[in-house]
Amino acid sequence: MKSKILLLSALSFSFMLAFTSCKKDKSETTNSNDTIEMSAQTDDETQVSAELNAIADDADAAVSGEATMSGRVLSICDATATAEVAGDIKKITITYDGTNCKGNRKRTGTVIISMPKNVYWKNAGAVITIEAKNLKITRVRDNKSIVINGTKTITNVSGGLLVNLSSQQTITHKIESDGITVTFDNNAQRTWKLAEQRDFTYNNGIVVTETGFHTEGNKTGIAVWGVNRFGNEFTSEITSPLIVRQDCDFRLVSGSVVHTRGDISATLVFGLDVAGLPVSCPVGASYYFKATW
């Protein structure tokens, strides 16, 4: 078993991390290949999950802000949005323009958000459908790109709007998909499934708690599963809720994830200092996670 403390930069809801493996000698070729695959899978899954969460955030802003939904004004820094009602369906189309407005990535392509005409997002049990069409995300730090196609749903389990979170205190969303297609920068195209719950609470700012609710065999808390870029099946299990806090500069302050491929797994523990000890809110300081595989 290998373990290493690694620097983490997480300054938004949709956190990003880079999983860096230890060097191996030539006698460990097989283990080295496994480590390379687990490293790539961990990075891929984190990037995809982060961007899917970013889409969910944009979708929530759209249905909470568009006049056909609730009467407010939508604003997304790297996109424009248009709304229409067609028959019994109301729809918002978000078109991303490639602007690097947050400094970390560029997005092009479209996302279509739809819901029945007589459904309002603020109501408990409301469901929106989100379809990504050739949504290409390019990560600035390494120019690594992914292309997302497919459909997922978000259920507003509790009801309420995030813009009113400070007064409502708790809002719960469930995100599900039976098939998001991801095309990686090596042209591998894979299908992933989602089963995530995001609980929004208010404590000196927004607090987001993410868990998984899919079960396979003795694995519970699975949030993402499917086939990785190498053609191997995987699961990503949230073994301790992932918590992001606004009053910590939207950092991922705690939680753990286990990425499993066959009989090989990588465990990531977040919210640590350089010595590997939990730290509650490292605003302005370096921030780390521990990777064990």
Short mmCIF file of C-alpha atoms in Angstrom, two decimals, residues 23-286:
data_model
loop_
_atom_site.label_atom_id
_atom_site.label_comp_id
_atom_site.label_asym_id
_atom_site.label_seq_id
_atom_site.Cartn_x
_atom_site.Cartn_y
_atom_site.Cartn_z
CA LYS A 23 7.34 6.67 -8.90
CA LYS A 24 7.94 2.92 -9.19
CA ASP A 25 11.05 0.99 -10.17
CA LYS A 26 11.24 -1.33 -13.19
CA SER A 27 10.56 -4.44 -11.11
CA GLU A 28 7.06 -3.15 -10.40
CA THR A 29 5.83 -2.81 -14.01
CA THR A 30 2.40 -4.32 -13.40
CA ASN A 31 1.81 -2.28 -10.26
CA SER A 32 3.07 0.80 -12.09
CA ASN A 33 0.56 0.23 -14.90
CA ASP A 34 -2.22 -0.17 -12.33
CA THR A 35 -1.14 3.03 -10.60
CA ILE A 36 -1.11 4.92 -13.89
CA GLU A 37 -4.62 3.70 -14.66
CA MET A 38 -5.95 4.52 -11.18
CA SER A 39 -4.29 7.93 -11.34
CA ALA A 40 -5.89 8.68 -14.72
CA GLN A 41 -9.27 7.33 -13.60
CA THR A 42 -9.25 9.40 -10.43
CA ASP A 43 -8.39 12.55 -12.35
CA ASP A 44 -10.97 11.79 -15.08
CA GLU A 45 -13.76 11.07 -12.61
CA THR A 46 -12.99 14.18 -10.59
CA GLN A 47 -12.96 16.43 -13.66
CA VAL A 48 -16.17 14.95 -15.05
CA SER A 49 -17.97 15.08 -11.68
CA ALA A 50 -16.83 18.65 -11.13
CA GLU A 51 -18.13 19.75 -14.52
CA LEU A 52 -21.42 17.87 -14.12
CA ASN A 53 -21.88 19.66 -10.79
CA ALA A 54 -21.07 22.95 -12.53
CA ILE A 55 -23.81 22.19 -15.08
CA ALA A 56 -26.19 21.46 -12.20
CA ASP A 57 -25.30 24.81 -10.61
CA ASP A 58 -25.91 26.64 -13.90
CA ALA A 59 -29.19 24.79 -14.39
CA ASP A 60 -30.35 25.72 -10.91
CA ALA A 61 -29.45 29.35 -11.56
CA ALA A 62 -31.33 29.20 -14.86
CA VAL A 63 -34.58 27.73 -13.55
CA SER A 64 -34.42 29.97 -10.48
CA GLY A 65 -33.70 33.07 -12.50
CA GLU A 66 -35.45 32.91 -15.88
CA ALA A 67 -38.72 34.82 -16.18
CA THR A 68 -40.59 31.81 -17.57
CA MET A 69 -39.61 29.91 -14.42
CA SER A 70 -39.72 32.39 -11.54
CA GLY A 71 -39.35 35.98 -12.72
CA ARG A 72 -35.69 36.62 -11.89
CA VAL A 73 -32.77 37.42 -14.21
CA LEU A 74 -30.27 34.73 -15.25
CA SER A 75 -26.56 35.53 -15.32
CA ILE A 76 -23.81 33.06 -16.32
CA CYS A 77 -20.37 34.52 -16.98
CA ASP A 78 -19.41 32.36 -19.98
CA ALA A 79 -22.80 31.70 -21.54
CA THR A 80 -26.04 33.14 -22.87
CA ALA A 81 -29.46 31.65 -22.22
CA THR A 82 -32.74 31.70 -24.10
CA ALA A 83 -36.12 30.53 -22.85
CA GLU A 84 -39.18 29.28 -24.67
CA VAL A 85 -42.40 27.41 -24.07
CA ALA A 86 -43.33 24.71 -26.59
CA GLY A 87 -46.65 23.04 -25.92
CA ASP A 88 -46.60 21.58 -22.43
CA ILE A 89 -42.81 21.97 -21.99
CA LYS A 90 -40.85 25.02 -20.91
CA LYS A 91 -37.21 25.03 -21.90
CA ILE A 92 -34.02 27.03 -21.37
CA THR A 93 -31.06 26.64 -23.72
CA ILE A 94 -27.65 27.66 -22.36
CA THR A 95 -24.97 28.23 -24.99
CA TYR A 96 -21.38 28.36 -23.71
CA ASP A 97 -19.09 30.71 -25.61
CA GLY A 98 -15.57 29.59 -24.61
CA THR A 99 -14.84 32.56 -22.36
CA ASN A 100 -12.29 31.79 -19.64
CA CYS A 101 -14.10 33.92 -17.09
CA LYS A 102 -13.07 31.95 -13.99
CA GLY A 103 -9.46 31.40 -15.01
CA ASN A 104 -9.52 27.60 -14.78
CA ARG A 105 -11.43 26.29 -17.79
CA LYS A 106 -13.19 27.09 -21.07
CA ARG A 107 -16.56 25.66 -22.14
CA THR A 108 -18.26 25.44 -25.53
CA GLY A 109 -21.45 23.64 -26.54
CA THR A 110 -25.02 23.72 -25.28
CA VAL A 111 -27.09 22.53 -22.34
CA ILE A 112 -30.88 22.28 -22.62
CA ILE A 113 -32.97 22.40 -19.43
CA SER A 114 -36.60 21.37 -19.63
CA MET A 115 -39.55 20.79 -17.33
CA PRO A 116 -43.33 20.49 -17.69
CA LYS A 117 -45.10 23.81 -18.16
CA ASN A 118 -47.16 23.41 -14.98
CA VAL A 119 -44.17 22.46 -12.77
CA TYR A 120 -42.28 25.07 -10.74
CA TRP A 121 -38.73 24.43 -9.55
CA LYS A 122 -39.40 25.86 -6.09
CA ASN A 123 -41.93 23.12 -5.35
CA ALA A 124 -40.96 19.92 -3.51
CA GLY A 125 -40.58 16.99 -5.91
CA ALA A 126 -40.07 19.17 -9.01
CA VAL A 127 -37.84 17.53 -11.62
CA ILE A 128 -35.79 19.17 -14.36
CA THR A 129 -34.13 17.34 -17.24
CA ILE A 130 -30.70 18.52 -18.34
CA GLU A 131 -29.31 17.50 -21.73
CA ALA A 132 -25.70 18.23 -22.65
CA LYS A 133 -24.93 18.49 -26.37
CA ASN A 134 -21.26 18.41 -27.38
CA LEU A 135 -20.30 20.26 -24.23
CA LYS A 136 -16.53 20.56 -24.44
CA ILE A 137 -14.61 21.58 -21.34
CA THR A 138 -10.92 22.42 -21.61
CA ARG A 139 -8.90 22.63 -18.39
CA VAL A 140 -6.52 25.58 -18.63
CA ARG A 141 -3.68 24.28 -16.45
CA ASP A 142 -2.94 21.28 -18.72
CA ASN A 143 -5.18 21.90 -21.77
CA LYS A 144 -6.93 18.59 -21.06
CA SER A 145 -10.39 18.39 -22.63
CA ILE A 146 -13.48 16.25 -22.21
CA VAL A 147 -16.70 16.28 -24.23
CA ILE A 148 -19.98 15.48 -22.48
CA ASN A 149 -23.19 14.30 -24.12
CA GLY A 150 -26.28 12.86 -22.48
CA THR A 151 -29.13 13.49 -20.11
CA LYS A 152 -29.53 13.64 -16.35
CA THR A 153 -32.32 14.70 -14.02
CA ILE A 154 -32.31 16.80 -10.88
CA THR A 155 -35.09 16.40 -8.33
CA ASN A 156 -35.76 19.23 -5.88
CA VAL A 157 -36.54 16.84 -3.03
CA SER A 158 -37.16 19.45 -0.34
CA GLY A 159 -38.46 22.27 -2.48
CA GLY A 160 -37.22 25.85 -2.25
CA LEU A 161 -34.69 27.93 -4.17
CA LEU A 162 -31.00 28.31 -3.36
CA VAL A 163 -31.35 32.09 -3.55
CA ASN A 164 -33.50 31.79 -0.41
CA LEU A 165 -31.22 29.31 1.38
CA SER A 166 -30.29 31.65 4.24
CA SER A 167 -33.94 31.77 5.33
CA GLN A 168 -34.94 28.20 4.37
CA GLN A 169 -31.74 26.68 5.87
CA THR A 170 -31.89 23.29 4.08
CA ILE A 171 -32.46 22.29 0.43
CA THR A 172 -31.89 18.78 -0.98
CA HIS A 173 -31.31 17.85 -4.62
CA LYS A 174 -30.90 14.38 -6.15
CA ILE A 175 -28.97 13.99 -9.41
CA GLU A 176 -29.43 10.84 -11.49
CA SER A 177 -28.44 9.55 -14.94
CA ASP A 178 -28.50 6.19 -16.67
CA GLY A 179 -26.04 7.29 -19.31
CA ILE A 180 -23.73 10.28 -19.61
CA THR A 181 -21.32 9.81 -22.52
CA VAL A 182 -17.82 11.18 -21.94
CA THR A 183 -15.26 11.50 -24.73
CA PHE A 184 -11.72 11.83 -23.40
CA ASP A 185 -8.72 13.51 -24.97
CA ASN A 186 -7.43 10.11 -26.21
CA ASN A 187 -10.73 9.74 -28.17
CA ALA A 188 -11.99 6.98 -25.85
CA GLN A 189 -15.76 7.28 -25.45
CA ARG A 190 -17.39 5.83 -22.33
CA THR A 191 -20.79 5.85 -20.60
CA TRP A 192 -21.08 6.74 -16.92
CA LYS A 193 -24.03 6.64 -14.52
CA LEU A 194 -24.81 9.02 -11.65
CA ALA A 195 -26.56 8.77 -8.28
CA GLU A 196 -25.67 11.82 -6.19
CA GLN A 197 -27.38 13.77 -3.46
CA ARG A 198 -26.46 17.36 -2.68
CA ASP A 199 -27.69 18.87 0.58
CA PHE A 200 -27.42 22.66 0.82
CA THR A 201 -27.42 24.22 4.28
CA TYR A 202 -26.55 27.65 5.60
CA ASN A 203 -23.90 28.22 8.28
CA ASN A 204 -21.96 31.48 7.89
CA GLY A 205 -22.58 30.96 4.18
CA ILE A 206 -23.53 28.08 1.90
CA VAL A 207 -22.48 24.57 2.92
CA VAL A 208 -22.78 21.80 0.32
CA THR A 209 -22.74 18.16 1.44
CA GLU A 210 -22.46 15.56 -1.33
CA THR A 211 -23.17 11.84 -0.95
CA GLY A 212 -23.86 8.88 -3.25
CA PHE A 213 -26.88 6.57 -3.02
CA HIS A 214 -26.23 3.73 -5.49
CA THR A 215 -25.42 0.25 -4.17
CA GLU A 216 -23.53 -2.61 -5.86
CA GLY A 217 -22.89 -5.72 -3.78
CA ASN A 218 -21.28 -4.62 -0.52
CA LYS A 219 -20.49 -1.13 -1.84
CA THR A 220 -22.84 1.61 -0.75
CA GLY A 221 -22.69 5.35 -1.29
CA ILE A 222 -21.65 5.01 -4.95
CA ALA A 223 -22.02 8.36 -6.73
CA VAL A 224 -20.49 7.52 -10.14
CA TRP A 225 -19.90 4.24 -11.95
CA GLY A 226 -19.25 2.97 -15.45
CA VAL A 227 -16.26 2.20 -17.69
CA ASN A 228 -13.02 4.18 -17.58
CA ARG A 229 -10.93 5.36 -20.53
CA PHE A 230 -8.98 2.07 -20.41
CA GLY A 231 -12.15 0.02 -20.92
CA ASN A 232 -12.37 -1.25 -17.32
CA GLU A 233 -15.40 -1.02 -15.05
CA PHE A 234 -15.10 1.25 -11.99
CA THR A 235 -17.07 2.67 -9.09
CA SER A 236 -16.53 5.88 -7.13
CA GLU A 237 -17.90 5.56 -3.61
CA ILE A 238 -18.27 8.51 -1.26
CA THR A 239 -17.35 6.89 2.04
CA SER A 240 -17.53 10.13 4.04
CA PRO A 241 -19.66 13.07 2.82
CA LEU A 242 -17.82 15.65 0.72
CA ILE A 243 -18.33 19.06 2.28
CA VAL A 244 -17.70 22.41 0.58
CA ARG A 245 -18.03 25.64 2.59
CA GLN A 246 -18.53 29.17 1.34
CA ASP A 247 -16.88 30.64 4.45
CA CYS A 248 -13.75 28.63 3.56
CA ASP A 249 -13.53 30.18 0.08
CA PHE A 250 -15.70 27.33 -1.29
CA ARG A 251 -13.00 24.79 -0.39
CA LEU A 252 -13.60 21.08 -0.06
CA VAL A 253 -13.01 20.92 3.69
CA SER A 254 -13.66 17.24 4.47
CA GLY A 255 -14.78 13.89 3.09
CA SER A 256 -13.38 10.78 1.47
CA VAL A 257 -13.82 8.87 -1.79
CA VAL A 258 -12.83 5.34 -2.80
CA HIS A 259 -12.23 4.73 -6.51
CA THR A 260 -12.34 0.98 -7.29
CA ARG A 261 -11.37 -0.91 -10.44
CA GLY A 262 -11.64 -4.67 -9.98
CA ASP A 263 -9.58 -5.57 -6.93
CA ILE A 264 -7.60 -2.30 -7.00
CA SER A 265 -8.70 0.81 -5.14
CA ALA A 266 -7.51 4.32 -4.38
CA THR A 267 -8.73 6.17 -1.28
CA LEU A 268 -8.68 9.97 -1.12
CA VAL A 269 -9.17 11.84 2.16
CA PHE A 270 -9.74 15.60 1.98
CA GLY A 271 -9.38 18.54 4.36
CA LEU A 272 -5.82 18.03 5.64
CA ASP A 273 -2.76 20.07 6.46
CA VAL A 274 0.75 19.26 5.19
CA ALA A 275 1.22 16.72 8.01
CA GLY A 276 -1.94 14.85 7.00
CA LEU A 277 -4.00 16.10 9.94
CA PRO A 278 -7.58 17.42 9.59
CA VAL A 279 -7.83 21.20 9.34
CA SER A 280 -11.21 22.89 9.56
CA CYS A 281 -10.86 25.97 7.39
CA PRO A 282 -7.49 26.72 5.78
CA VAL A 283 -8.38 30.06 4.18
CA GLY A 284 -5.23 31.65 2.82
CA ALA A 285 -3.13 28.56 3.58
CA SER A 286 -2.07 25.57 1.53
#
